[in-house]
Amino acid sequence: MSRSASIRAVLQTAVPWLAAAAVVVYGAWQQGLLSWGGAAESGPARAVALPGGGVSAGRHCGAAGYHYFPLPASASLPPPAEPPPGPQLVLGSYGYERLSRRAPGRLTVSLLLAPSPKGSPRMSRLPAGEGVAVEIEGPDGLVGGAHDLPVTWTSSAGYGRAELSLPPEALCPGQDARTVANRLSAPIDSSNTVTGQPPYTLTVSVRDRDLGLLSANNLLPLDAPGRAPRNYSAPPTRSPHGSRAPVFVMPVSK
């Protein structure tokens, strides 16, 4: 066999495999699964205006216990088994979202504003005034946050609902939205049972002239003071935006 024939035979064998590999790599790139070794998307360690509205908490990066609104110490603890009377702010779901390779990844949070389980009257109005603040804290302090985030509240049967997003510029240097989102979820064992608190704490707060200061976090209620979280079974979840945006749904205590 001549040299040119040998080269042609090798190319005929290799080209289909190279084409298949190119398709796989391109698909992963479109879904944001490949970073090509680039730096993590994040903001600076100073306050900056965010695209779409709001201001980052960058100048507080690394601070322990920082909150834009003056929250009580209890706001950083697991919620009580029996909620106090009055309207309650509840985290509905939260996770990572990247709609295309051209769009940066971001964190999304859905909020619920509900009457108390004890039978408080239905709310006659929805929050207005000072907006929403978000803080995400890890073992080494604040890893991201923002305030004055724009949200649109809707109402149905006395319940308020809202969606907000946290762009990468709201994260501290060296952080990326996908990793942060993963650390907001509680660990689970092989039977899909929650075994502890999330590594990162997500706190969302709203201050309103009529409702006062309301907050919610992603920590799970305890069976009793000082004990581990209840053994919730983590529910299977489906993102409204497809498999590219894994979302954790907060379990609700019975």
Tab-separated table of C-alpha atoms in Angstrom:
chain	number	residue	atom	x	y	z
A	1	MET	CA	0.000	0.000	0.000
A	2	SER	CA	1.352	3.394	-0.986
A	3	ARG	CA	1.987	6.110	1.570
A	4	SER	CA	-0.835	8.287	0.195
A	5	ALA	CA	-3.254	5.368	0.368
A	6	SER	CA	-2.281	4.728	3.995
A	7	ILE	CA	-2.862	8.344	4.922
A	8	ARG	CA	-6.217	8.295	3.161
A	9	ALA	CA	-7.259	5.156	5.044
A	10	VAL	CA	-6.310	6.711	8.382
A	11	LEU	CA	-8.279	9.875	7.616
A	12	GLN	CA	-11.335	7.883	6.552
A	13	THR	CA	-11.243	6.080	9.885
A	14	ALA	CA	-10.555	9.130	12.062
A	15	VAL	CA	-12.844	11.733	10.499
A	16	PRO	CA	-16.176	10.228	11.721
A	17	TRP	CA	-14.842	10.005	15.283
A	18	LEU	CA	-13.512	13.555	15.187
A	19	ALA	CA	-16.841	14.807	13.859
A	20	ALA	CA	-18.737	13.036	16.652
A	21	ALA	CA	-16.363	14.446	19.264
A	22	ALA	CA	-16.802	17.936	17.855
A	23	VAL	CA	-20.597	17.632	18.155
A	24	VAL	CA	-20.331	16.529	21.803
A	25	VAL	CA	-17.886	19.314	22.702
A	26	TYR	CA	-20.000	21.952	20.953
A	27	GLY	CA	-23.146	20.787	22.771
A	28	ALA	CA	-21.380	20.930	26.130
A	29	TRP	CA	-20.096	24.412	25.316
A	30	GLN	CA	-23.613	25.598	24.424
A	31	GLN	CA	-24.918	24.353	27.775
A	32	GLY	CA	-22.137	26.064	29.699
A	33	LEU	CA	-20.573	22.782	30.832
A	34	LEU	CA	-17.151	23.794	29.528
A	35	SER	CA	-15.390	26.913	30.737
A	36	TRP	CA	-12.189	26.550	28.653
A	37	GLY	CA	-10.214	27.329	31.782
A	38	GLY	CA	-11.574	30.870	32.036
A	39	ALA	CA	-12.002	32.740	35.270
A	40	ALA	CA	-15.176	32.241	37.277
A	41	GLU	CA	-17.896	34.771	36.554
A	42	SER	CA	-18.214	37.082	39.542
A	43	GLY	CA	-18.222	40.701	40.591
A	44	PRO	CA	-15.660	42.913	42.313
A	45	ALA	CA	-15.146	43.339	46.064
A	46	ARG	CA	-17.015	46.633	46.020
A	47	ALA	CA	-20.608	47.764	45.588
A	48	VAL	CA	-21.613	47.978	41.928
A	49	ALA	CA	-24.869	48.554	40.084
A	50	LEU	CA	-26.249	45.284	38.732
A	51	PRO	CA	-27.611	44.740	35.238
A	52	GLY	CA	-31.378	44.837	35.474
A	53	GLY	CA	-31.366	46.772	38.752
A	54	GLY	CA	-30.106	46.499	42.308
A	55	VAL	CA	-26.733	47.018	43.977
A	56	SER	CA	-24.235	44.308	44.889
A	57	ALA	CA	-22.961	43.680	48.415
A	58	GLY	CA	-19.390	43.366	47.119
A	59	ARG	CA	-17.807	45.635	49.710
A	60	HIS	CA	-18.931	43.169	52.417
A	61	CYS	CA	-17.337	40.083	50.820
A	62	GLY	CA	-16.010	37.761	53.523
A	63	ALA	CA	-17.995	39.430	56.317
A	64	ALA	CA	-19.708	37.101	58.775
A	65	GLY	CA	-23.360	37.703	59.588
A	66	TYR	CA	-23.810	40.644	57.222
A	67	HIS	CA	-27.380	41.628	56.245
A	68	TYR	CA	-28.450	44.769	54.418
A	69	PHE	CA	-31.576	45.090	56.537
A	70	PRO	CA	-31.199	44.994	60.355
A	71	LEU	CA	-32.382	41.417	60.826
A	72	PRO	CA	-32.646	39.829	64.278
A	73	ALA	CA	-30.197	37.074	65.203
A	74	SER	CA	-32.982	34.508	64.753
A	75	ALA	CA	-33.027	35.267	61.002
A	76	SER	CA	-29.787	33.280	60.629
A	77	LEU	CA	-31.139	30.238	62.469
A	78	PRO	CA	-33.260	27.330	61.218
A	79	PRO	CA	-36.941	28.297	61.173
A	80	PRO	CA	-39.095	27.250	64.130
A	81	ALA	CA	-41.359	24.224	63.789
A	82	GLU	CA	-44.331	26.490	64.536
A	83	PRO	CA	-44.169	29.776	62.559
A	84	PRO	CA	-45.072	32.937	64.478
A	85	PRO	CA	-48.378	34.670	63.747
A	86	GLY	CA	-48.662	37.058	60.839
A	87	PRO	CA	-47.650	36.942	57.164
A	88	GLN	CA	-44.692	34.711	56.364
A	89	LEU	CA	-42.004	35.085	53.707
A	90	VAL	CA	-41.078	31.647	52.343
A	91	LEU	CA	-38.497	30.505	49.805
A	92	GLY	CA	-40.269	28.549	47.091
A	93	SER	CA	-37.373	27.286	44.974
A	94	TYR	CA	-33.880	28.386	44.072
A	95	GLY	CA	-31.119	27.230	41.783
A	96	TYR	CA	-28.807	27.900	38.877
A	97	GLU	CA	-29.960	29.006	35.453
A	98	ARG	CA	-28.142	29.551	32.175
A	99	LEU	CA	-30.442	29.911	29.205
A	100	SER	CA	-27.749	29.885	26.517
A	101	ARG	CA	-23.987	29.994	26.032
A	102	ARG	CA	-24.321	33.686	25.243
A	103	ALA	CA	-25.986	34.441	28.586
A	104	PRO	CA	-24.045	34.281	31.877
A	105	GLY	CA	-25.254	31.868	34.525
A	106	ARG	CA	-27.303	33.314	37.356
A	107	LEU	CA	-29.044	32.338	40.574
A	108	THR	CA	-32.828	32.363	40.628
A	109	VAL	CA	-35.107	32.486	43.665
A	110	SER	CA	-38.878	32.285	43.901
A	111	LEU	CA	-40.610	33.856	46.895
A	112	LEU	CA	-43.959	33.182	48.512
A	113	LEU	CA	-45.717	35.579	50.861
A	114	ALA	CA	-48.311	33.619	52.765
A	115	PRO	CA	-50.707	34.114	55.688
A	116	SER	CA	-49.754	32.412	58.925
A	117	PRO	CA	-50.766	28.748	59.342
A	118	LYS	CA	-52.567	29.879	62.494
A	119	GLY	CA	-55.213	31.541	60.369
A	120	SER	CA	-54.107	35.133	60.092
A	121	PRO	CA	-56.304	37.290	57.859
A	122	ARG	CA	-55.494	37.356	54.177
A	123	MET	CA	-53.186	40.131	53.118
A	124	SER	CA	-54.909	43.058	51.491
A	125	ARG	CA	-51.771	44.314	49.748
A	126	LEU	CA	-48.381	43.192	48.522
A	127	PRO	CA	-44.939	44.439	49.577
A	128	ALA	CA	-43.838	47.824	48.353
A	129	GLY	CA	-41.233	50.301	49.437
A	130	GLU	CA	-37.666	49.229	50.058
A	131	GLY	CA	-37.352	46.207	47.779
A	132	VAL	CA	-35.642	42.896	48.408
A	133	ALA	CA	-32.195	42.041	49.784
A	134	VAL	CA	-30.313	38.755	49.335
A	135	GLU	CA	-27.241	37.475	51.165
A	136	ILE	CA	-25.374	34.206	50.653
A	137	GLU	CA	-22.915	33.204	53.352
A	138	GLY	CA	-20.469	30.317	53.526
A	139	PRO	CA	-18.067	29.129	56.214
A	140	ASP	CA	-15.686	31.985	55.348
A	141	GLY	CA	-18.277	34.750	55.285
A	142	LEU	CA	-20.328	36.452	52.590
A	143	VAL	CA	-19.915	34.997	49.091
A	144	GLY	CA	-22.563	37.098	47.358
A	145	GLY	CA	-25.498	39.401	47.847
A	146	ALA	CA	-27.433	42.429	46.702
A	147	HIS	CA	-30.126	44.870	47.744
A	148	ASP	CA	-32.771	46.976	46.005
A	149	LEU	CA	-33.377	44.046	43.671
A	150	PRO	CA	-36.372	44.589	41.392
A	151	VAL	CA	-39.189	42.090	41.809
A	152	THR	CA	-42.746	41.907	40.535
A	153	TRP	CA	-45.301	40.555	42.974
A	154	THR	CA	-48.483	38.851	41.871
A	155	SER	CA	-51.385	37.844	44.066
A	156	SER	CA	-53.767	34.898	44.090
A	157	ALA	CA	-56.208	34.021	46.895
A	158	GLY	CA	-54.307	36.184	49.358
A	159	TYR	CA	-50.889	34.703	48.548
A	160	GLY	CA	-48.089	36.772	47.046
A	161	ARG	CA	-45.566	35.346	44.593
A	162	ALA	CA	-42.402	36.822	43.138
A	163	GLU	CA	-39.315	35.783	41.187
A	164	LEU	CA	-35.887	37.359	41.423
A	165	SER	CA	-32.498	36.641	39.933
A	166	LEU	CA	-28.973	37.288	41.126
A	167	PRO	CA	-26.542	37.981	38.252
A	168	PRO	CA	-22.883	36.914	38.475
A	169	GLU	CA	-21.822	40.487	39.275
A	170	ALA	CA	-23.522	40.038	42.672
A	171	LEU	CA	-21.075	37.271	43.633
A	172	CYS	CA	-17.774	37.901	45.365
A	173	PRO	CA	-14.489	37.481	43.471
A	174	GLY	CA	-13.645	33.863	42.691
A	175	GLN	CA	-17.239	32.630	43.045
A	176	ASP	CA	-19.405	31.237	40.273
A	177	ALA	CA	-23.170	30.845	40.220
A	178	ARG	CA	-23.284	27.091	39.515
A	179	THR	CA	-21.008	26.188	42.443
A	180	VAL	CA	-22.801	28.555	44.810
A	181	ALA	CA	-26.190	27.122	43.798
A	182	ASN	CA	-24.986	23.582	44.500
A	183	ARG	CA	-23.878	24.600	47.989
A	184	LEU	CA	-27.292	26.046	48.802
A	185	SER	CA	-28.786	22.546	48.755
A	186	ALA	CA	-28.760	20.293	51.804
A	187	PRO	CA	-26.627	17.121	51.602
A	188	ILE	CA	-28.457	13.851	50.968
A	189	ASP	CA	-27.529	10.199	51.436
A	190	SER	CA	-27.915	7.244	49.097
A	191	SER	CA	-31.641	6.990	49.895
A	192	ASN	CA	-32.203	10.643	48.934
A	193	THR	CA	-32.734	11.687	52.555
A	194	VAL	CA	-31.513	15.069	53.749
A	195	THR	CA	-28.754	14.548	56.321
A	196	GLY	CA	-27.723	18.069	57.343
A	197	GLN	CA	-27.960	21.766	56.724
A	198	PRO	CA	-26.827	23.349	53.424
A	199	PRO	CA	-23.144	24.400	53.343
A	200	TYR	CA	-24.169	27.920	52.284
A	201	THR	CA	-26.975	29.954	53.840
A	202	LEU	CA	-29.307	31.916	51.582
A	203	THR	CA	-31.220	34.740	53.288
A	204	VAL	CA	-33.865	36.824	51.540
A	205	SER	CA	-35.493	39.782	53.276
A	206	VAL	CA	-38.202	42.301	52.430
A	207	ARG	CA	-38.965	45.522	54.288
A	208	ASP	CA	-42.384	47.026	53.765
A	209	ARG	CA	-44.033	50.024	55.401
A	210	ASP	CA	-47.120	48.020	56.379
A	211	LEU	CA	-45.866	44.450	56.799
A	212	GLY	CA	-42.606	45.387	58.471
A	213	LEU	CA	-39.403	43.390	58.022
A	214	LEU	CA	-39.828	39.815	56.783
A	215	SER	CA	-37.096	37.299	56.024
A	216	ALA	CA	-36.601	33.666	55.056
A	217	ASN	CA	-33.606	31.375	54.664
A	218	ASN	CA	-32.823	27.966	53.191
A	219	LEU	CA	-32.095	26.265	56.504
A	220	LEU	CA	-34.255	23.302	57.488
A	221	PRO	CA	-36.358	23.201	60.682
A	222	LEU	CA	-34.951	21.224	63.599
A	223	ASP	CA	-36.756	18.439	65.445
A	224	ALA	CA	-35.721	20.107	68.696
A	225	PRO	CA	-33.210	22.779	69.783
A	226	GLY	CA	-29.647	21.601	69.175
A	227	ARG	CA	-30.653	18.570	67.109
A	228	ALA	CA	-30.077	17.741	63.482
A	229	PRO	CA	-32.570	18.692	60.758
A	230	ARG	CA	-35.581	16.482	60.319
A	231	ASN	CA	-35.011	13.598	57.925
A	232	TYR	CA	-36.786	15.066	54.939
A	233	SER	CA	-36.822	13.126	51.727
A	234	ALA	CA	-35.479	15.449	49.072
A	235	PRO	CA	-38.208	15.764	46.417
A	236	PRO	CA	-37.411	15.160	42.764
A	237	THR	CA	-37.343	18.515	41.018
A	238	ARG	CA	-37.763	19.785	37.502
A	239	SER	CA	-36.624	23.193	36.428
A	240	PRO	CA	-39.058	25.303	34.413
A	241	HIS	CA	-36.093	26.099	32.143
A	242	GLY	CA	-34.971	22.541	31.412
A	243	SER	CA	-32.042	20.424	32.532
A	244	ARG	CA	-29.603	23.325	32.319
A	245	ALA	CA	-31.057	24.908	35.451
A	246	PRO	CA	-31.135	22.506	38.419
A	247	VAL	CA	-33.486	23.832	41.096
A	248	PHE	CA	-33.869	22.836	44.751
A	249	VAL	CA	-37.401	23.012	46.130
A	250	MET	CA	-37.674	23.773	49.820
A	251	PRO	CA	-39.431	20.936	51.679
A	252	VAL	CA	-42.360	22.041	53.800
A	253	SER	CA	-42.709	20.644	57.298
A	254	LYS	CA	-45.886	18.779	58.125
